[in-house]
Amino acid sequence: MSLDDLRTKSPVLLLSVLVYTVTQQTQGTDAGVHDELVKEAMYIIGNEIIGRGQRSIELVQALLVAAFWSKTSRKGQQGSCYQLIQLATDMAIDLGIAGPGLIPSPVAYFDMHENTTSLEARRTWLACFIVRIMRLIDEVSSQMCLCQSAIFVDGNDYNTHATISHLRAKIDAWADQIPSGLALSQTLKVWYHVAMIHLHEVVLHTPTNTASFTAPFLPHRIVAKGYPKPVQVIPPLQSALKTLAQHCHAAIDTVAAMDPALVLSLPTFCFAPSVLYSLFVLVNLLVVSTDPANTYGRYLARDKDL
């Protein structure tokens, strides 16, 4: 679709792209004008949805762009990226592009998209699935305290694994809802494995090393010591170690099999770092399993699991 086509047929989507994906420096605007653009763009999108009651693939895409490249103005409050994700997903379901498994609300019956299986509709729903798994990853991060270095979640505790089981059920439920037409999507497979890696990362945590698992994922941040060394490793932890290694390999192998053009077209701010994160965790697993003084090596075979 050309720029003229976007301007004529999808002006709200074009506005969202220009405001949210283009930086202030590239726009050539000062901070005040940039803030006004962000506020006005959100007002226009909100007015289309709430004020005028519109539903369209264009609006779903505009919401997803605003969520992926989330910006906030320096003054005032506005909706969070999670609210935008929820709005986009609900609207996609109401348009009927979510497949037969998710039924639109009765009030949206007459707004259903005329071609729910078109390439554009399928791409839009695929993007909805991506933002939904990213939201689940954020929930995992919150419940497992991955971003709170002052809080230690013990991977050798049964209560921890009860939480892991609860969150794993949510991630599996997301995977089960993927329509058959998207089941072979390599992008969704990568995000599934990355979510599982985040979920099981705590098995490598100690009270002092949590911060070393945050970005940037650089080689010098991998330490040779400072990993957990429980004397008695509970059965759920033994399984979690193998599960973590499997998902690291699966994420990396899936990306390696992808078309380079597809990889380069994906949002660089979230996809590439997630792949590096998978490799980073896998290397940490290799280090901890080859330490003669560490008990984890009993449950991770270097030639089989790593």
Short mmCIF file of C-alpha atoms in Angstrom, two decimals:
data_model
loop_
_atom_site.label_atom_id
_atom_site.label_comp_id
_atom_site.label_asym_id
_atom_site.label_seq_id
_atom_site.Cartn_x
_atom_site.Cartn_y
_atom_site.Cartn_z
CA MET A 1 0.00 0.00 0.00
CA SER A 2 1.41 3.38 -1.06
CA LEU A 3 1.56 6.51 1.03
CA ASP A 4 -1.24 8.07 -1.02
CA ASP A 5 -3.42 4.99 -0.43
CA LEU A 6 -2.76 5.19 3.31
CA ARG A 7 -3.56 8.89 3.36
CA THR A 8 -6.85 8.29 1.54
CA LYS A 9 -8.05 4.97 2.97
CA SER A 10 -6.40 4.74 6.40
CA PRO A 11 -5.65 8.25 7.71
CA VAL A 12 -5.85 7.22 11.40
CA LEU A 13 -3.36 4.39 10.85
CA LEU A 14 -1.03 6.76 9.00
CA LEU A 15 -1.27 9.24 11.86
CA SER A 16 -0.42 6.51 14.39
CA VAL A 17 2.60 5.39 12.35
CA LEU A 18 3.97 8.93 11.91
CA VAL A 19 3.47 9.92 15.55
CA TYR A 20 4.47 6.73 17.37
CA THR A 21 7.11 5.04 15.20
CA VAL A 22 9.02 8.17 14.24
CA THR A 23 11.26 9.67 16.91
CA GLN A 24 11.14 13.32 17.93
CA GLN A 25 14.55 13.87 16.37
CA THR A 26 13.49 12.36 13.04
CA GLN A 27 10.27 14.38 13.09
CA GLY A 28 12.33 17.52 13.57
CA THR A 29 9.98 18.84 16.26
CA ASP A 30 10.70 20.29 19.67
CA ALA A 31 9.57 18.55 22.87
CA GLY A 32 6.40 20.61 23.24
CA VAL A 33 5.18 19.94 19.70
CA HIS A 34 6.07 16.25 20.01
CA ASP A 35 4.00 15.97 23.21
CA GLU A 36 1.05 17.66 21.53
CA LEU A 37 1.28 15.24 18.61
CA VAL A 38 1.18 12.25 20.97
CA LYS A 39 -1.78 13.66 22.91
CA GLU A 40 -3.69 14.64 19.76
CA ALA A 41 -3.10 11.29 18.07
CA MET A 42 -4.45 9.43 21.09
CA TYR A 43 -7.42 11.81 21.27
CA ILE A 44 -8.26 11.16 17.60
CA ILE A 45 -7.98 7.38 18.00
CA GLY A 46 -10.06 7.47 21.17
CA ASN A 47 -12.71 9.67 19.58
CA GLU A 48 -13.03 7.27 16.63
CA ILE A 49 -13.54 4.30 18.97
CA ILE A 50 -15.49 5.81 21.86
CA GLY A 51 -16.95 9.02 20.48
CA ARG A 52 -18.02 7.67 17.09
CA GLY A 53 -18.25 3.97 17.96
CA GLN A 54 -16.19 2.90 14.96
CA ARG A 55 -14.74 -0.59 14.48
CA SER A 56 -12.31 -1.42 11.70
CA ILE A 57 -9.08 -3.24 10.94
CA GLU A 58 -7.48 0.19 10.47
CA LEU A 59 -8.29 1.11 14.08
CA VAL A 60 -7.01 -2.26 15.36
CA GLN A 61 -3.74 -1.63 13.52
CA ALA A 62 -3.54 1.96 14.78
CA LEU A 63 -3.97 0.73 18.37
CA LEU A 64 -1.31 -1.95 17.91
CA VAL A 65 1.18 0.55 16.50
CA ALA A 66 0.54 2.85 19.47
CA ALA A 67 1.04 -0.10 21.84
CA PHE A 68 4.21 -1.48 20.17
CA TRP A 69 5.90 1.93 19.96
CA SER A 70 4.34 3.26 23.15
CA LYS A 71 4.95 6.94 23.91
CA THR A 72 3.77 9.19 26.69
CA SER A 73 3.67 12.95 26.82
CA ARG A 74 5.60 14.79 29.51
CA LYS A 75 2.43 16.38 30.84
CA GLY A 76 -0.88 14.82 31.74
CA GLN A 77 -2.01 11.19 31.82
CA GLN A 78 -3.13 8.85 29.07
CA GLY A 79 -3.97 5.21 28.51
CA SER A 80 -1.28 2.59 29.01
CA CYS A 81 -0.05 0.24 26.32
CA TYR A 82 -1.95 -2.58 28.06
CA GLN A 83 -5.25 -0.73 27.70
CA LEU A 84 -4.49 -0.25 24.01
CA ILE A 85 -3.72 -3.97 23.64
CA GLN A 86 -7.02 -4.90 25.28
CA LEU A 87 -8.94 -2.49 23.06
CA ALA A 88 -7.23 -3.83 19.93
CA THR A 89 -7.85 -7.48 20.84
CA ASP A 90 -11.51 -6.91 21.76
CA MET A 91 -12.12 -4.98 18.54
CA ALA A 92 -10.43 -7.68 16.46
CA ILE A 93 -12.75 -10.27 18.02
CA ASP A 94 -15.78 -8.08 17.34
CA LEU A 95 -14.71 -7.73 13.71
CA GLY A 96 -14.70 -11.53 13.41
CA ILE A 97 -11.05 -11.82 12.39
CA ALA A 98 -10.11 -13.85 15.49
CA GLY A 99 -11.41 -17.10 14.05
CA PRO A 100 -14.40 -19.26 15.03
CA GLY A 101 -13.09 -19.95 18.52
CA LEU A 102 -13.67 -16.38 19.72
CA ILE A 103 -17.23 -15.14 19.25
CA PRO A 104 -17.90 -11.40 18.68
CA SER A 105 -20.23 -9.63 21.09
CA PRO A 106 -23.87 -9.40 19.88
CA VAL A 107 -23.78 -5.60 19.60
CA ALA A 108 -20.89 -5.86 17.13
CA TYR A 109 -22.67 -8.24 14.74
CA PHE A 110 -23.28 -5.64 12.05
CA ASP A 111 -19.69 -4.35 12.26
CA MET A 112 -18.05 -7.65 11.34
CA HIS A 113 -15.38 -7.37 8.67
CA GLU A 114 -16.62 -8.43 5.23
CA ASN A 115 -13.57 -10.62 4.55
CA THR A 116 -12.45 -12.12 7.85
CA THR A 117 -9.90 -14.43 6.21
CA SER A 118 -8.13 -11.82 4.07
CA LEU A 119 -4.36 -11.50 4.28
CA GLU A 120 -4.69 -8.14 6.02
CA ALA A 121 -7.13 -9.56 8.57
CA ARG A 122 -4.86 -12.53 9.31
CA ARG A 123 -1.81 -10.28 9.70
CA THR A 124 -3.72 -8.00 12.07
CA TRP A 125 -4.85 -10.89 14.28
CA LEU A 126 -1.29 -12.26 14.27
CA ALA A 127 -0.12 -8.91 15.68
CA CYS A 128 -2.82 -9.17 18.36
CA PHE A 129 -1.42 -12.54 19.41
CA ILE A 130 2.08 -11.08 19.65
CA VAL A 131 1.03 -8.26 21.96
CA ARG A 132 -1.01 -10.69 24.07
CA ILE A 133 2.02 -12.92 24.70
CA MET A 134 4.10 -9.85 25.48
CA ARG A 135 1.53 -8.91 28.08
CA LEU A 136 1.79 -12.41 29.56
CA ILE A 137 5.58 -12.04 29.68
CA ASP A 138 5.08 -8.83 31.62
CA GLU A 139 2.77 -10.68 34.04
CA VAL A 140 5.43 -13.38 34.48
CA SER A 141 8.04 -10.70 35.13
CA SER A 142 5.80 -9.10 37.75
CA GLN A 143 4.79 -12.27 39.61
CA MET A 144 8.27 -13.78 39.53
CA CYS A 145 9.84 -10.42 40.53
CA LEU A 146 12.29 -10.53 37.62
CA CYS A 147 12.68 -6.76 37.64
CA GLN A 148 13.01 -6.41 41.41
CA SER A 149 16.58 -7.27 42.31
CA ALA A 150 15.89 -6.71 46.01
CA ILE A 151 13.38 -9.58 46.06
CA PHE A 152 14.65 -13.16 45.86
CA VAL A 153 12.36 -15.88 44.50
CA ASP A 154 13.81 -19.26 45.44
CA GLY A 155 13.80 -21.74 42.55
CA ASN A 156 14.20 -24.60 45.05
CA ASP A 157 10.89 -23.87 46.77
CA TYR A 158 7.62 -25.72 46.07
CA ASN A 159 5.62 -22.50 46.37
CA THR A 160 7.66 -20.99 43.54
CA HIS A 161 6.84 -23.92 41.29
CA ALA A 162 3.15 -23.65 42.14
CA THR A 163 3.28 -20.10 40.77
CA ILE A 164 5.21 -21.32 37.74
CA SER A 165 2.54 -23.95 37.04
CA HIS A 166 -0.21 -21.33 37.26
CA LEU A 167 1.55 -19.00 34.83
CA ARG A 168 2.53 -21.84 32.50
CA ALA A 169 -1.16 -22.73 32.20
CA LYS A 170 -1.87 -19.17 31.03
CA ILE A 171 0.89 -19.30 28.42
CA ASP A 172 -0.29 -22.71 27.19
CA ALA A 173 -3.85 -21.37 27.00
CA TRP A 174 -2.58 -18.55 24.78
CA ALA A 175 -0.86 -21.10 22.53
CA ASP A 176 -4.00 -23.27 22.37
CA GLN A 177 -6.02 -20.30 21.10
CA ILE A 178 -3.78 -19.73 18.09
CA PRO A 179 -5.94 -20.31 14.99
CA SER A 180 -4.92 -23.22 12.78
CA GLY A 181 -3.94 -20.76 10.04
CA LEU A 182 -1.32 -19.23 12.32
CA ALA A 183 -0.19 -22.43 14.03
CA LEU A 184 2.95 -22.62 11.89
CA SER A 185 3.95 -19.00 12.51
CA GLN A 186 7.64 -18.97 13.44
CA THR A 187 7.26 -15.56 15.09
CA LEU A 188 4.62 -16.86 17.51
CA LYS A 189 6.72 -19.93 18.25
CA VAL A 190 9.67 -17.74 19.24
CA TRP A 191 7.50 -15.65 21.56
CA TYR A 192 6.07 -18.79 23.16
CA HIS A 193 9.54 -20.12 23.95
CA VAL A 194 10.74 -16.70 25.19
CA ALA A 195 7.77 -16.52 27.57
CA MET A 196 8.69 -19.96 28.93
CA ILE A 197 12.31 -18.89 29.39
CA HIS A 198 11.23 -15.87 31.41
CA LEU A 199 8.99 -18.13 33.48
CA HIS A 200 11.80 -20.55 34.40
CA GLU A 201 14.65 -18.04 34.68
CA VAL A 202 14.35 -17.96 38.49
CA VAL A 203 16.03 -21.37 38.76
CA LEU A 204 19.30 -19.51 38.12
CA HIS A 205 18.67 -16.77 40.69
CA THR A 206 20.35 -16.19 44.03
CA PRO A 207 19.74 -13.31 46.48
CA THR A 208 22.59 -11.39 44.81
CA ASN A 209 22.68 -12.25 41.09
CA THR A 210 19.20 -11.27 39.82
CA ALA A 211 20.42 -7.99 38.30
CA SER A 212 22.87 -9.86 36.05
CA PHE A 213 19.94 -11.28 34.03
CA THR A 214 18.73 -7.87 32.87
CA ALA A 215 19.63 -6.14 29.60
CA PRO A 216 22.05 -5.55 27.99
CA PHE A 217 22.86 -9.19 27.38
CA LEU A 218 26.61 -8.92 26.90
CA PRO A 219 29.27 -11.65 27.33
CA HIS A 220 31.13 -9.91 30.16
CA ARG A 221 27.95 -9.96 32.27
CA ILE A 222 28.03 -13.75 32.44
CA VAL A 223 29.76 -14.66 35.70
CA ALA A 224 31.54 -17.90 36.44
CA LYS A 225 30.36 -18.00 40.04
CA GLY A 226 27.39 -16.85 42.06
CA TYR A 227 24.79 -19.40 40.93
CA PRO A 228 22.49 -21.42 43.19
CA LYS A 229 24.05 -24.55 44.72
CA PRO A 230 21.27 -26.28 46.66
CA VAL A 231 22.35 -29.42 48.46
CA GLN A 232 18.95 -31.04 47.93
CA VAL A 233 17.34 -30.20 44.56
CA ILE A 234 13.58 -30.70 44.67
CA PRO A 235 12.00 -32.65 41.74
CA PRO A 236 10.18 -29.63 40.23
CA LEU A 237 13.49 -27.78 40.04
CA GLN A 238 15.14 -30.73 38.32
CA SER A 239 12.43 -30.69 35.65
CA ALA A 240 12.53 -26.89 35.36
CA LEU A 241 16.26 -26.94 34.55
CA LYS A 242 15.69 -29.24 31.59
CA THR A 243 12.60 -27.30 30.50
CA LEU A 244 14.54 -24.05 30.55
CA ALA A 245 17.32 -25.51 28.38
CA GLN A 246 14.79 -26.96 25.91
CA HIS A 247 13.00 -23.64 25.41
CA CYS A 248 16.30 -21.76 24.99
CA HIS A 249 17.33 -24.15 22.24
CA ALA A 250 13.89 -24.06 20.64
CA ALA A 251 13.81 -20.25 20.50
CA ILE A 252 17.28 -20.05 18.94
CA ASP A 253 16.64 -22.90 16.49
CA THR A 254 13.36 -21.34 15.34
CA VAL A 255 15.02 -17.98 14.66
CA ALA A 256 17.88 -19.69 12.82
CA ALA A 257 15.35 -21.31 10.48
CA MET A 258 13.52 -18.05 9.73
CA ASP A 259 13.92 -16.06 6.53
CA PRO A 260 16.46 -13.28 7.26
CA ALA A 261 14.16 -10.77 5.56
CA LEU A 262 11.39 -11.70 8.03
CA VAL A 263 13.72 -11.36 11.02
CA LEU A 264 14.90 -7.93 9.87
CA SER A 265 11.32 -6.75 9.37
CA LEU A 266 10.27 -7.50 12.95
CA PRO A 267 10.32 -4.73 15.62
CA THR A 268 13.97 -4.43 16.60
CA PHE A 269 13.21 -2.96 19.99
CA CYS A 270 11.69 -6.20 21.29
CA PHE A 271 12.39 -9.18 18.98
CA ALA A 272 16.18 -9.13 18.64
CA PRO A 273 16.78 -8.51 22.39
CA SER A 274 14.50 -11.46 23.19
CA VAL A 275 16.57 -13.74 20.97
CA LEU A 276 19.77 -12.50 22.62
CA TYR A 277 18.14 -13.07 26.00
CA SER A 278 17.46 -16.71 25.07
CA LEU A 279 21.10 -17.23 24.11
CA PHE A 280 22.27 -15.40 27.26
CA VAL A 281 20.24 -17.68 29.54
CA LEU A 282 21.43 -20.78 27.66
CA VAL A 283 25.08 -19.79 28.17
CA ASN A 284 24.39 -19.25 31.87
CA LEU A 285 22.92 -22.75 32.02
CA LEU A 286 26.06 -24.11 30.35
CA VAL A 287 28.30 -22.34 32.87
CA VAL A 288 26.35 -23.51 35.91
CA SER A 289 26.10 -27.12 34.67
CA THR A 290 29.85 -27.44 34.06
CA ASP A 291 30.84 -26.13 37.48
CA PRO A 292 32.12 -29.20 39.38
CA ALA A 293 30.98 -27.67 42.65
CA ASN A 294 27.41 -27.09 41.47
CA THR A 295 24.64 -29.62 42.01
CA TYR A 296 22.79 -28.52 38.83
CA GLY A 297 25.30 -30.46 36.72
CA ARG A 298 23.71 -33.71 37.91
CA TYR A 299 20.48 -32.87 36.11
CA LEU A 300 21.81 -31.15 32.97
CA ALA A 301 23.86 -33.31 30.61
CA ARG A 302 26.16 -31.11 28.53
CA ASP A 303 26.03 -33.37 25.47
CA LYS A 304 22.26 -33.97 25.69
CA ASP A 305 20.52 -30.98 27.30
CA LEU A 306 22.92 -28.16 26.36
#
